[in-house]
Structure formats: C-alpha cells, structure tokens
PDB file of C-alpha atoms in Angstrom:
ATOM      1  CA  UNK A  23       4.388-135.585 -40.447  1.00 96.00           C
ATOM      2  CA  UNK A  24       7.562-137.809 -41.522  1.00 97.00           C
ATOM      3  CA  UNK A  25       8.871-138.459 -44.937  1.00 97.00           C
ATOM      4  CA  UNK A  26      11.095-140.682 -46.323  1.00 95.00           C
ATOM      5  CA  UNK A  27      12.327-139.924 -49.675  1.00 95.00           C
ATOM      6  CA  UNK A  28      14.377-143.040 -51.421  1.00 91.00           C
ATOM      7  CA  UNK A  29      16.209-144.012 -54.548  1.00 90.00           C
ATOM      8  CA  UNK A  30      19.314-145.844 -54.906  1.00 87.00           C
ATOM      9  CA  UNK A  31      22.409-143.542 -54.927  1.00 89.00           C
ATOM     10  CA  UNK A  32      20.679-140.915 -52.551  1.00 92.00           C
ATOM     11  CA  UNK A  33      22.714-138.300 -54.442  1.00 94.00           C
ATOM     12  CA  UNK A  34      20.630-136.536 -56.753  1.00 96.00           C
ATOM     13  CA  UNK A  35      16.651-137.278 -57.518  1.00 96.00           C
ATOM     14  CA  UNK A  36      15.912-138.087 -53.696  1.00 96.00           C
ATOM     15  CA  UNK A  37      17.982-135.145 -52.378  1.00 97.00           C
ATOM     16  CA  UNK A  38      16.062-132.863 -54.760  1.00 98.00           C
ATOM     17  CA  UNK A  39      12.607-134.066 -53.726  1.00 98.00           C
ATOM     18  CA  UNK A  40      13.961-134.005 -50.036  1.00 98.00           C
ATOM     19  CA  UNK A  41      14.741-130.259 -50.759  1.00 98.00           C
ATOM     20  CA  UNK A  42      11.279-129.055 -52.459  1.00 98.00           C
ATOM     21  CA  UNK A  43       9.701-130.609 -49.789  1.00 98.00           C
ATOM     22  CA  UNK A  44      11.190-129.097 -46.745  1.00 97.00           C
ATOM     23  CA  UNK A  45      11.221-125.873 -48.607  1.00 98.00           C
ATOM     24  CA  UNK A  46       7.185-125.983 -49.186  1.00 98.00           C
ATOM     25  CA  UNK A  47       6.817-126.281 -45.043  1.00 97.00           C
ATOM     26  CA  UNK A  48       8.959-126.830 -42.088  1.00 95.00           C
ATOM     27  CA  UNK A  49       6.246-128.763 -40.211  1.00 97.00           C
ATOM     28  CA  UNK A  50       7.528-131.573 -42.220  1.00 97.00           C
ATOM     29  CA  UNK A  51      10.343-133.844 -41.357  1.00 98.00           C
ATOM     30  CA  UNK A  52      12.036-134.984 -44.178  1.00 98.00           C
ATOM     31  CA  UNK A  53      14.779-137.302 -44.356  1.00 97.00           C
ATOM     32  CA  UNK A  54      16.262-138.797 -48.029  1.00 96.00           C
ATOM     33  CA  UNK A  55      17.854-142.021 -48.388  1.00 93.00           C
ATOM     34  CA  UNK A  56      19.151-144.884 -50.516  1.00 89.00           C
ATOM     35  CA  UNK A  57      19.592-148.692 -50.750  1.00 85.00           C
ATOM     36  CA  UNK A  58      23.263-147.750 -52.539  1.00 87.00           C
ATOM     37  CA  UNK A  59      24.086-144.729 -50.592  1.00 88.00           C
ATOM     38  CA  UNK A  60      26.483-143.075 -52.955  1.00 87.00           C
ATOM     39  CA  UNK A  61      27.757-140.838 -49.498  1.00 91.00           C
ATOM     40  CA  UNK A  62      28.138-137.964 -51.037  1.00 95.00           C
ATOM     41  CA  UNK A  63      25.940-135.539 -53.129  1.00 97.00           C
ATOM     42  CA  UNK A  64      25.560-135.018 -57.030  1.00 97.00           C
ATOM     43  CA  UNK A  65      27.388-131.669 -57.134  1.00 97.00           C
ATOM     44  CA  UNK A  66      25.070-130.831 -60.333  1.00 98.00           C
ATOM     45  CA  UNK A  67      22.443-131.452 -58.166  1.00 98.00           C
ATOM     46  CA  UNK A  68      23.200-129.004 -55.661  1.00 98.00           C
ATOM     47  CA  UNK A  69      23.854-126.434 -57.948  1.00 98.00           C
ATOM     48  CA  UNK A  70      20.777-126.580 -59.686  1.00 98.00           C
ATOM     49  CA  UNK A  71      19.110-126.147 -56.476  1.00 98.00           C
ATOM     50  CA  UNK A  72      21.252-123.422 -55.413  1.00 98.00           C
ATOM     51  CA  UNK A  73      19.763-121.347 -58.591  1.00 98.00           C
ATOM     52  CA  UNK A  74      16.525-121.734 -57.342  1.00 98.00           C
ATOM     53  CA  UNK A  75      17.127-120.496 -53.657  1.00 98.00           C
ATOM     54  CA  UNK A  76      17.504-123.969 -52.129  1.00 98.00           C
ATOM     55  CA  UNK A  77      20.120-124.997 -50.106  1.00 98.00           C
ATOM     56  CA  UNK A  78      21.126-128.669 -50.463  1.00 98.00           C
ATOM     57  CA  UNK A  79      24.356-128.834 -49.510  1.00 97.00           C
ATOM     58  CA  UNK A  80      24.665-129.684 -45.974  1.00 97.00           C
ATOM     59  CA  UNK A  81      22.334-132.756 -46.763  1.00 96.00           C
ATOM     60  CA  UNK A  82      24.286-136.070 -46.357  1.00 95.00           C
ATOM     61  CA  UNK A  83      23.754-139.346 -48.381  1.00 95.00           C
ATOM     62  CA  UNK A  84      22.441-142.025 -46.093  1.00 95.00           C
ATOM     63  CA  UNK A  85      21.627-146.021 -46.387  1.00 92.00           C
ATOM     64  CA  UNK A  86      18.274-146.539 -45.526  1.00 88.00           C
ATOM     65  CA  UNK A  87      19.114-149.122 -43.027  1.00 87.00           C
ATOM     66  CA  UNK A  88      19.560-145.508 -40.552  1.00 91.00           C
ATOM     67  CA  UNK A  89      15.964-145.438 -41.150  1.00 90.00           C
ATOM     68  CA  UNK A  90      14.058-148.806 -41.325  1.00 84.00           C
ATOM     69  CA  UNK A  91      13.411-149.126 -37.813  1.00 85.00           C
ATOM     70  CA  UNK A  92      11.303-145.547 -37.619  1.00 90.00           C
ATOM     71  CA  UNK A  93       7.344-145.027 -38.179  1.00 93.00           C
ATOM     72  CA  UNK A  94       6.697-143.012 -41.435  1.00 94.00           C
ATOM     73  CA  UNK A  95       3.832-141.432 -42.666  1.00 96.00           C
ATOM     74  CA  UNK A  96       5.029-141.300 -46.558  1.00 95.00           C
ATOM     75  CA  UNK A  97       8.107-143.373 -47.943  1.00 92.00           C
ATOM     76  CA  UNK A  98       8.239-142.234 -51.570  1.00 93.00           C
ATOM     77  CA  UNK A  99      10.496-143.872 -54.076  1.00 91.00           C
ATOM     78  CA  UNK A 100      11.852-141.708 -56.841  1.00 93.00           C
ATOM     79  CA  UNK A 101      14.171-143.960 -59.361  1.00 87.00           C
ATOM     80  CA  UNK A 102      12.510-144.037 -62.644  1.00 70.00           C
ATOM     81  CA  UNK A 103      14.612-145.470 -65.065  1.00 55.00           C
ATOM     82  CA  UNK A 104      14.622-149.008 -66.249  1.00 41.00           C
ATOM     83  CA  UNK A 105      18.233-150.197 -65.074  1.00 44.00           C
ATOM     84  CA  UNK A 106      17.576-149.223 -61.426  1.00 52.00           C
ATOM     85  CA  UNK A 107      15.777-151.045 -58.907  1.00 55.00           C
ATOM     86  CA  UNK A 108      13.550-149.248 -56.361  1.00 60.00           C
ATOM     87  CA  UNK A 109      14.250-149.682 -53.272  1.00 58.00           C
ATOM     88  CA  UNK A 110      11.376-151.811 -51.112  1.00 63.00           C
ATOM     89  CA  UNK A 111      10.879-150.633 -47.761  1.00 65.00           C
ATOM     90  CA  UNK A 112       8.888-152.549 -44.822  1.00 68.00           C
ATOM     91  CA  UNK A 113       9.194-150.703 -42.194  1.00 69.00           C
ATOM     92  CA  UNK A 114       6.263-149.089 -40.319  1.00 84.00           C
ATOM     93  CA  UNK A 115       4.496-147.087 -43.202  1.00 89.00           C
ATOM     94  CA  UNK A 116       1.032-145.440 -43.601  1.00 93.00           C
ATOM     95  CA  UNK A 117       1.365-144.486 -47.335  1.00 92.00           C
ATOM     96  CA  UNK A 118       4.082-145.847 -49.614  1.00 90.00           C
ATOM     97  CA  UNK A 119       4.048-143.934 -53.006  1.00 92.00           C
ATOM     98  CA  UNK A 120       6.718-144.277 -56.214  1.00 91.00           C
ATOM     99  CA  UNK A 121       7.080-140.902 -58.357  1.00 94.00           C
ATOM    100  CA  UNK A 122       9.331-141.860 -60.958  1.00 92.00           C
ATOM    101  CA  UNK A 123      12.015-139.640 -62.337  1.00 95.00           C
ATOM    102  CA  UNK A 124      14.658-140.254 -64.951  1.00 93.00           C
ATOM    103  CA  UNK A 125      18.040-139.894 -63.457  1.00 93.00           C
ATOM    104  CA  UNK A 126      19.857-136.898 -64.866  1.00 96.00           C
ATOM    105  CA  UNK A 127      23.508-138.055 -63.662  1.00 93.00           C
ATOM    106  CA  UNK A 128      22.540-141.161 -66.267  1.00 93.00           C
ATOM    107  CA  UNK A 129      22.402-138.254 -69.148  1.00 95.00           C
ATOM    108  CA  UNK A 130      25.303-138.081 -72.167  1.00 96.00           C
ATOM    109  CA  UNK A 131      25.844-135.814 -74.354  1.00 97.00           C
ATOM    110  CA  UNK A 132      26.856-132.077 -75.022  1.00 97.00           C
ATOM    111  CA  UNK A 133      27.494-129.982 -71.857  1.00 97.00           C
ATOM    112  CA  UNK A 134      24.440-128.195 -72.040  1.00 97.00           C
ATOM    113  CA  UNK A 135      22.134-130.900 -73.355  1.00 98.00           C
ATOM    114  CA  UNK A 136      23.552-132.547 -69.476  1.00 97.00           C
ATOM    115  CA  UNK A 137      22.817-129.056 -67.587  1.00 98.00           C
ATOM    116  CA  UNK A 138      19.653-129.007 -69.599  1.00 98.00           C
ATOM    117  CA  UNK A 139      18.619-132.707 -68.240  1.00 98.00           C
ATOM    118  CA  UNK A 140      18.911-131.352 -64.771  1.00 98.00           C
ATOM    119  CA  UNK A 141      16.888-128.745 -64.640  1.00 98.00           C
ATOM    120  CA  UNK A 142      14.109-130.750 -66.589  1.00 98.00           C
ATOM    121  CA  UNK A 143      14.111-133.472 -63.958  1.00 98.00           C
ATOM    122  CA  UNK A 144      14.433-130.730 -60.833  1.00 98.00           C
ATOM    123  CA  UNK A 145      11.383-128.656 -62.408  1.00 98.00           C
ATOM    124  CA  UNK A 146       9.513-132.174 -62.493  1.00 98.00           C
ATOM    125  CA  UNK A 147      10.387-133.023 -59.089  1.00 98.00           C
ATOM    126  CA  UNK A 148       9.312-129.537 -57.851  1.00 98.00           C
ATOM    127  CA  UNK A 149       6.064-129.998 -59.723  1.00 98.00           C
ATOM    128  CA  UNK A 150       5.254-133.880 -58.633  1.00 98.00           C
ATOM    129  CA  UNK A 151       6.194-133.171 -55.055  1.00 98.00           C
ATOM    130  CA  UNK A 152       4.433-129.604 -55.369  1.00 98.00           C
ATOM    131  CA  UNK A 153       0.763-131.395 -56.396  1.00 98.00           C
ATOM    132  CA  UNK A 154       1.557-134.163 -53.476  1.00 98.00           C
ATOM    133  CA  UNK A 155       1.870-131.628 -50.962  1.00 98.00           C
ATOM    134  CA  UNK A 156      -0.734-129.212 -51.610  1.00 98.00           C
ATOM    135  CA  UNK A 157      -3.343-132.273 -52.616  1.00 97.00           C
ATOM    136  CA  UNK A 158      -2.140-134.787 -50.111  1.00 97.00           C
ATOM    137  CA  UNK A 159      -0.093-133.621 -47.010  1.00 97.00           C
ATOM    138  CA  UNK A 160      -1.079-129.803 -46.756  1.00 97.00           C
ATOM    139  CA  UNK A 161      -4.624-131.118 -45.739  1.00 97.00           C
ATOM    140  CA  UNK A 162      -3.605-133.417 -43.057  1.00 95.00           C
ATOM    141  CA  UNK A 163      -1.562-130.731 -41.478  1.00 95.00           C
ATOM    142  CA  UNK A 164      -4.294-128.690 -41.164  1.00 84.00           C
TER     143      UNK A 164
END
C-alpha cells in the first residue's frame, strides 16, 4: 500500500498526516510532499508530534515532482484554507481523496492561542487519518 500525502509547503499539515499514518502501521509506505516544497519542516510541527511519541524530524520536505512518475494507491491532499491552492496530481492513482485542514503556521495571535492552533489541527489530523485507516486501508491490508 503507497500513500502520498500533499499540500503546498510540505512543512506542517502533510508531514503530520504522513506521521499518524506510518505510526498506525508500518505495512504502509508513506511519503509527504508539496507543489511549494518549503525544504524544511515547521519546527512547531515537530514538536507537537514529539509530545505525542512521534518522531517527525528526520522527515524531509519534498516537491512532488520526486513523486509524479510512481503508481499510488491514495494521494490525499490536506490544504484547507481558502488562500491555498491544492495541489492536482495526475499521476498513476487508484483513489485521490482531499481532507482539508486549516493551516496552523497561518495562525496570529497570543503565544498560546498559536500553540493551541497546533494541537487542534494535529488532534484533527490524527482523527481524519485515524477513521481513513481503520475504515478504508486497514481492510485492504487484510
């Protein structure tokens, strides 16, 4: 089973969702990228994952151009908000799917009320990509 996980910077959302998924089972291979590769990682990101017992950091921040000449079996965009563009991909795909999720790095405000935004998008991603897997890909692993 392949997944592709894209959004635009391929820093934060993407990397999170490329994180929960690996971590739910390693049959899976997972890849994240982005039509804007930032090339690095949120740092925020990472550390919010970090509390939670998953390792992000050695991830890298790709273009997706690495990956448009591969087979997939999901490509699943991530950006949410309204000044983004998803990214379209045409490469050899069996499901395409977009899970929309408001970019935290786009959040202002007090510190907290910022630290606060990313672990309300990371619990959502855990929970969207959570219900995919156990309703979608779990079964055709068997």
């Amino acid at each position: 089973m392949k997944v592709l996980i894209l959004c635009t910077g391929n820093s934060c959302r993407s990397q999170m969702a490329h994180g929960f998924l690996q971590s739910f089972d390693a049959r899976i291979q997972v890849e994240s990228a982005g039509t804007e590769a930032s090339g690095k990682l949120n740092h925020k990101a990472v550390e919010v994952m970090k509390e939670i017992g998953i390792d992000i950091s050695s991830h890298t921040s790709d273009s997706v151009e690495k990956y448009l000449d591969e087979e997939w079996d999901y490509v699943i965009t991530v950006c949410g908000g309204a000044n983004e563009s998803c990214p379209a991909f045409i490469g050899k795909v069996k499901h395409r799917l977009h899970m929309g999720y408001d970019d935290p790095s786009h959040a202002v405000g007090t510190p907290e009320f910022i630290q606060s935004e990313y672990y309300r998008v990371r619990d959502e991603i855990n929970a969207g990509f959570r219900k995919l897997y156990d309703e979608e890909i779990k079964p055709q692993l068997g």
